[in-house]
PDB file of C-alpha atoms in Angstrom:
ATOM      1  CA  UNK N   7      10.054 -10.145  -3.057  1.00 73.00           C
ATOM      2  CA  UNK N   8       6.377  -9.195  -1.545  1.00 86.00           C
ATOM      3  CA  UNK N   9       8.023  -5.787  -0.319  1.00 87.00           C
ATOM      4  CA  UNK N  10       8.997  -4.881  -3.085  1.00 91.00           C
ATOM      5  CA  UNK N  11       6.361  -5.710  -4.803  1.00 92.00           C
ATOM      6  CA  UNK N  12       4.041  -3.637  -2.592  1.00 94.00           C
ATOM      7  CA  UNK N  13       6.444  -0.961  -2.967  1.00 93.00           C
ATOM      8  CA  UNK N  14       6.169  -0.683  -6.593  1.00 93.00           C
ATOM      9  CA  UNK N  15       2.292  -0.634  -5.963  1.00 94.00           C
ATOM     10  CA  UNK N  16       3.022   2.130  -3.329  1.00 95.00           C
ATOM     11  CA  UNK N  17       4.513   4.221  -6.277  1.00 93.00           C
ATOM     12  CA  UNK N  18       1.686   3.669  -8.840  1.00 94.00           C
ATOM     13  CA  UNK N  19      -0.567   4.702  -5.875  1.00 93.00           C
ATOM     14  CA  UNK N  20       1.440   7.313  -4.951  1.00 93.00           C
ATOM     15  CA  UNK N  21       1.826   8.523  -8.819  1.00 92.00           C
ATOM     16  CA  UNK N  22      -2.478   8.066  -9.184  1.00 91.00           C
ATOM     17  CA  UNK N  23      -3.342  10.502  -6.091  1.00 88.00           C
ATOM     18  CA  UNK N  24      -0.382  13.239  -6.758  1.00 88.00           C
ATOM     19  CA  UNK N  25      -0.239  13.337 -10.320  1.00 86.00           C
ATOM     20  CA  UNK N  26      -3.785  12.521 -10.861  1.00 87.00           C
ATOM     21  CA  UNK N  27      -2.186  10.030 -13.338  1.00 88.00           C
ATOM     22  CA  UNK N  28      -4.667   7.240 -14.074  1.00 91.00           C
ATOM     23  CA  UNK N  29      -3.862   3.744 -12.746  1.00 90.00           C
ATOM     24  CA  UNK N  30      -3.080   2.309 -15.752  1.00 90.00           C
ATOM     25  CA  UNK N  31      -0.336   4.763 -16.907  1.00 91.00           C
ATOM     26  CA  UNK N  32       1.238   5.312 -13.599  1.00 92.00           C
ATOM     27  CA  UNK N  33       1.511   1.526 -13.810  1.00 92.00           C
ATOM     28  CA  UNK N  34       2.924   1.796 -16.882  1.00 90.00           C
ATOM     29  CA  UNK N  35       5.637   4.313 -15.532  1.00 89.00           C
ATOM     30  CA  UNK N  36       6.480   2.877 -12.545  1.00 88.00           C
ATOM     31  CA  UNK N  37       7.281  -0.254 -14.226  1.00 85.00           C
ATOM     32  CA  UNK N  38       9.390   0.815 -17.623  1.00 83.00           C
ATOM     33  CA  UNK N  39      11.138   3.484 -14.789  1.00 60.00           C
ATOM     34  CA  UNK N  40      14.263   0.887 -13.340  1.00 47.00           C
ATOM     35  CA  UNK N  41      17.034   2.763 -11.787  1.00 45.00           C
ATOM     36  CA  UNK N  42      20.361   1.306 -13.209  1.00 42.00           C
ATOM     37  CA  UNK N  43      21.779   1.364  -9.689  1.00 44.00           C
ATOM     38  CA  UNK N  44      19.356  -1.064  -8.802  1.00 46.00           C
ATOM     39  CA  UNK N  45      19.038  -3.233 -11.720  1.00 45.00           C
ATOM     40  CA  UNK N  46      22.485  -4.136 -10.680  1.00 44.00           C
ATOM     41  CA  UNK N  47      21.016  -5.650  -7.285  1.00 49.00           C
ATOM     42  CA  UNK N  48      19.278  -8.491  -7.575  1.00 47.00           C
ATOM     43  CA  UNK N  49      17.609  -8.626  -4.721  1.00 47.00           C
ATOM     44  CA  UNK N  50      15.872  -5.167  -6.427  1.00 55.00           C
ATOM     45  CA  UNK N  51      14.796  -7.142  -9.889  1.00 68.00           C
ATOM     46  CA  UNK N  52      10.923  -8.257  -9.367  1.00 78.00           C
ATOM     47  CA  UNK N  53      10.340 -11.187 -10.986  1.00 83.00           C
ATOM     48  CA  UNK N  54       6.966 -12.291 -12.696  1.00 85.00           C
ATOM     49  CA  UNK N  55       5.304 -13.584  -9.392  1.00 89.00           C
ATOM     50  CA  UNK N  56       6.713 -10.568  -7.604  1.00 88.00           C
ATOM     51  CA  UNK N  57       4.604  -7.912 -10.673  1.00 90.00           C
ATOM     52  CA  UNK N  58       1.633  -9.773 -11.008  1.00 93.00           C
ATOM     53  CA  UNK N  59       1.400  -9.385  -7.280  1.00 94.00           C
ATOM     54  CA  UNK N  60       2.231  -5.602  -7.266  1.00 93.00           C
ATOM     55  CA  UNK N  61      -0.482  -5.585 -10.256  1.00 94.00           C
ATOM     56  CA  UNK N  62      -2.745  -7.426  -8.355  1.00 95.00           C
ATOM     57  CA  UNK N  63      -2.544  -5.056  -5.370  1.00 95.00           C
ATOM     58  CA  UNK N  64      -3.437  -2.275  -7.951  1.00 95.00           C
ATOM     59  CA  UNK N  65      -6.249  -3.389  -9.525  1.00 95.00           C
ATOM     60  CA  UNK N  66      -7.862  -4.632  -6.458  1.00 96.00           C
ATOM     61  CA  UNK N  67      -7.198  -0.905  -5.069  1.00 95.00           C
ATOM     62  CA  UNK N  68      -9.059  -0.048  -7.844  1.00 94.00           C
ATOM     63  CA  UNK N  69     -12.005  -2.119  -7.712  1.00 96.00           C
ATOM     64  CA  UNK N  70     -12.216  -1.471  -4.095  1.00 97.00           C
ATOM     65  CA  UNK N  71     -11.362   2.163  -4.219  1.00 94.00           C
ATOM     66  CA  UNK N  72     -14.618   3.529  -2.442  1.00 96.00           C
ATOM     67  CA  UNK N  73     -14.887   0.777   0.189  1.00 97.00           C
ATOM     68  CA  UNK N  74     -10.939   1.183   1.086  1.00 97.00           C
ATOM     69  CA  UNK N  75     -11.312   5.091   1.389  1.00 94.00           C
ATOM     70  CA  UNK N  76     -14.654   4.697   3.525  1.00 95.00           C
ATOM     71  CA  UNK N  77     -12.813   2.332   5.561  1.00 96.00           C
ATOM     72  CA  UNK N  78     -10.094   4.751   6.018  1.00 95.00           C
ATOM     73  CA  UNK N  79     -11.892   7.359   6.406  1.00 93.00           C
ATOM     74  CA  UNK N  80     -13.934   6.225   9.277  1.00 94.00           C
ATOM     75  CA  UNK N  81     -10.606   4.656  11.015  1.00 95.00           C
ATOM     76  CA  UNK N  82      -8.435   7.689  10.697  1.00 92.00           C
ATOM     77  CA  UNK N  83      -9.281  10.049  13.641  1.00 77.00           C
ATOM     78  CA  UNK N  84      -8.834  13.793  13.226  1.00 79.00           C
ATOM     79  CA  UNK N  85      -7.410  13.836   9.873  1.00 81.00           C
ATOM     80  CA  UNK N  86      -8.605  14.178   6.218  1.00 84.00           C
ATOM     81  CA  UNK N  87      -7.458  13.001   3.226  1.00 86.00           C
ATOM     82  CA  UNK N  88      -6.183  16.523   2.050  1.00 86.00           C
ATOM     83  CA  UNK N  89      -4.170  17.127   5.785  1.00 87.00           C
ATOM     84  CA  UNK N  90      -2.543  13.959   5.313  1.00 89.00           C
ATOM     85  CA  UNK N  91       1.042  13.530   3.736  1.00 90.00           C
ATOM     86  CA  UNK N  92       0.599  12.291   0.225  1.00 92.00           C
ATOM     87  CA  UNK N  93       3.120   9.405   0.748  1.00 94.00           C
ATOM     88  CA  UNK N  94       1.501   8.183   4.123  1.00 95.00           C
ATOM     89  CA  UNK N  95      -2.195   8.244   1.913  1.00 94.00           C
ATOM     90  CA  UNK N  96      -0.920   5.793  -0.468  1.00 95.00           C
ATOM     91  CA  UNK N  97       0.883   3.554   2.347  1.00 97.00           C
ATOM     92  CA  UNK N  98      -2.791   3.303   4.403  1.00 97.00           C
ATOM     93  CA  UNK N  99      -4.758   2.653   0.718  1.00 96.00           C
ATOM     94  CA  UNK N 100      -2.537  -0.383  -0.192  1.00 96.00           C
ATOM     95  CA  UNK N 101      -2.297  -1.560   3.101  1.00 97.00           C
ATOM     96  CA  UNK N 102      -5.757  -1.265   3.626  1.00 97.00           C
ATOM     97  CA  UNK N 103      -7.076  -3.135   0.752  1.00 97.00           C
ATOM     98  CA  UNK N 104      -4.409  -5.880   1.590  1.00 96.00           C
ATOM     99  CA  UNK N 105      -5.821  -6.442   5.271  1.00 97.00           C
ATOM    100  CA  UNK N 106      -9.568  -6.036   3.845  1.00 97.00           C
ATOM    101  CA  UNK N 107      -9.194  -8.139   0.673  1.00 97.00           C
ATOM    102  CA  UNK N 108      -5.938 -10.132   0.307  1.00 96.00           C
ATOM    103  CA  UNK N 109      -4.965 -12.899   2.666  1.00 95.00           C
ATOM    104  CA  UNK N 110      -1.958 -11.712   3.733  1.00 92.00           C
ATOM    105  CA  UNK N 111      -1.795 -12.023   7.683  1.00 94.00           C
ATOM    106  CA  UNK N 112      -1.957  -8.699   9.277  1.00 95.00           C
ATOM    107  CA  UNK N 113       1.602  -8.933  10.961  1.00 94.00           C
ATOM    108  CA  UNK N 114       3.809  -8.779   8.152  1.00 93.00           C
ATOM    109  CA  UNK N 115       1.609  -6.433   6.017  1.00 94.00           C
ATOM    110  CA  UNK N 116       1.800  -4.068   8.378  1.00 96.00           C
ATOM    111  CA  UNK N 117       5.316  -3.970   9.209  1.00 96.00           C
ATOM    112  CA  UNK N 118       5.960  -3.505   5.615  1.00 95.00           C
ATOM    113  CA  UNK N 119       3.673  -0.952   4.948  1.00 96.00           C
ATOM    114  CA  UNK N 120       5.419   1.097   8.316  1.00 97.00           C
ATOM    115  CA  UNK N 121       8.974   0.569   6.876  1.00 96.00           C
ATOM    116  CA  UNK N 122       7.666   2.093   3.365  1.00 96.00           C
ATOM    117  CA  UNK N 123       6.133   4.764   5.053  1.00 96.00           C
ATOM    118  CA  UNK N 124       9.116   5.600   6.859  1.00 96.00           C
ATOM    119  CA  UNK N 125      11.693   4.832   3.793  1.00 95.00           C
ATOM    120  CA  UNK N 126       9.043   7.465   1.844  1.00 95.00           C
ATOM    121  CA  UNK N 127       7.455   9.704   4.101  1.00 93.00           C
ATOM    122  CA  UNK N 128       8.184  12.421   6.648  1.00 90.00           C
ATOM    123  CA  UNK N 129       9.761  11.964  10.125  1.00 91.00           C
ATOM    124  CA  UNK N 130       6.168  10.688  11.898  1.00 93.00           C
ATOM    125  CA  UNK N 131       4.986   8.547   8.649  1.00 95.00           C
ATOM    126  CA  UNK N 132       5.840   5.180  10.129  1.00 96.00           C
ATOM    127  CA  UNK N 133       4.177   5.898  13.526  1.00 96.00           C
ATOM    128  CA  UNK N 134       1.683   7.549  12.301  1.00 95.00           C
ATOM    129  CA  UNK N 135       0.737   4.394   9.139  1.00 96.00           C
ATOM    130  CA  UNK N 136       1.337   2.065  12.390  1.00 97.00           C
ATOM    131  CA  UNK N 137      -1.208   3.988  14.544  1.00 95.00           C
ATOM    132  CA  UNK N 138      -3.887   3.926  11.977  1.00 96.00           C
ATOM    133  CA  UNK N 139      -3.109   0.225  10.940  1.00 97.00           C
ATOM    134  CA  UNK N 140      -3.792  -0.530  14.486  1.00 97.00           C
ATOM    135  CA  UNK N 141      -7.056   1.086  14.634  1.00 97.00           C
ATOM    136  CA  UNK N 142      -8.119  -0.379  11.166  1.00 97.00           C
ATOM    137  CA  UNK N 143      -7.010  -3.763  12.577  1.00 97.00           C
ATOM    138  CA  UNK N 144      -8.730  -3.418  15.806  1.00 97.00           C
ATOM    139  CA  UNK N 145     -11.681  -2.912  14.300  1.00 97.00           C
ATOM    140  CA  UNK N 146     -12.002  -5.620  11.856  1.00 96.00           C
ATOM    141  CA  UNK N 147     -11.218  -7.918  14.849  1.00 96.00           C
ATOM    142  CA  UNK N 148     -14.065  -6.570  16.786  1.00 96.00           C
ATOM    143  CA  UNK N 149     -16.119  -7.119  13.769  1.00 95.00           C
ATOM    144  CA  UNK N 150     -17.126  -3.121  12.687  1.00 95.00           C
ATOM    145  CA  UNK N 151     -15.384  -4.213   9.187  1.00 95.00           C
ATOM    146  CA  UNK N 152     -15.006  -7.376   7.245  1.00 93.00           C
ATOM    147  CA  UNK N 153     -12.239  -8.878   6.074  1.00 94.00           C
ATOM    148  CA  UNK N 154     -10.831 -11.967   4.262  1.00 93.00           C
ATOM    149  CA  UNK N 155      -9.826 -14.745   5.865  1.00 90.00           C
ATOM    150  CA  UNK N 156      -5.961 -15.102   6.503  1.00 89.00           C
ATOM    151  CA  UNK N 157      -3.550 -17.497   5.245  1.00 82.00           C
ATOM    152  CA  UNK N 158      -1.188 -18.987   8.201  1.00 68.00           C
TER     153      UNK N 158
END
């Protein structure tokens, strides 16, 4: 249920930074816009827990947006914001607010934010997110970043 509910979050990310669709109203779209298809799997159907999560992800994003993007920024070697693949931006932003500010262990967040990069982006998206994950990770384990502790 968590990756899907950080994949819906991917989308109203994804929706803010290409559209230049405030937060709020992507949120809004993303979560009035069920494919049929997939309202017939249930494994597709969030439940409450699984939104409030996905809205939690976004509004933390939000409140967070200049530390996350500094974070990035000084993590991602070689690369801009405006060279990077849409997509892969709004993979790194989720999934780096989740390792700075949720207690998610690293582990899982990051394998989930690699397979949505990869289900989403280009050919090199999930090596690339998992590269810069790694870095970003690194870091905060040698202390250049803070982060939450993590739950077990």
């Amino acid at each position: 249920m968590r990756r899907k509910a950080r994949e819906l979050a991917f989308k109203v990310l994804f929706e803010h930074a290409v559209g230049g669709v405030p937060l709020e109203a992507a949120w809004q779209h993303a979560t009035q816009e069920v494919e049929p298809e997939e309202a017939d799997q249930e494994a597709d159907v969030l439940d409450r827990e699984g939104l409030l999560f996905a809205q939690r992800l976004v509004q933390g994003y939000a409140a967070q947006e200049q530390t996350v993007n500094e974070a990035l920024a000084s993590t991602i070697e070689g690369w801009s914001f405006s060279q990077m693949a849409k997509t892969d931006l709004a993979v790194l932003r989720l999934a780096t607010y989740e390792m700075l500010f949720e207690p998610t262990p690293y582990a899982p967040l990051i394998e989930v934010a690699v397979k949505i990069a990869k289900r989403y982006g280009g050919e090199d998206s999930g090596r690339f997110v998992n590269g810069v994950l790694a870095r970003l990770l690194k870091r905060i384990e040698a202390g250049e970043l803070s982060a939450v502790a993590k739950s077990d």
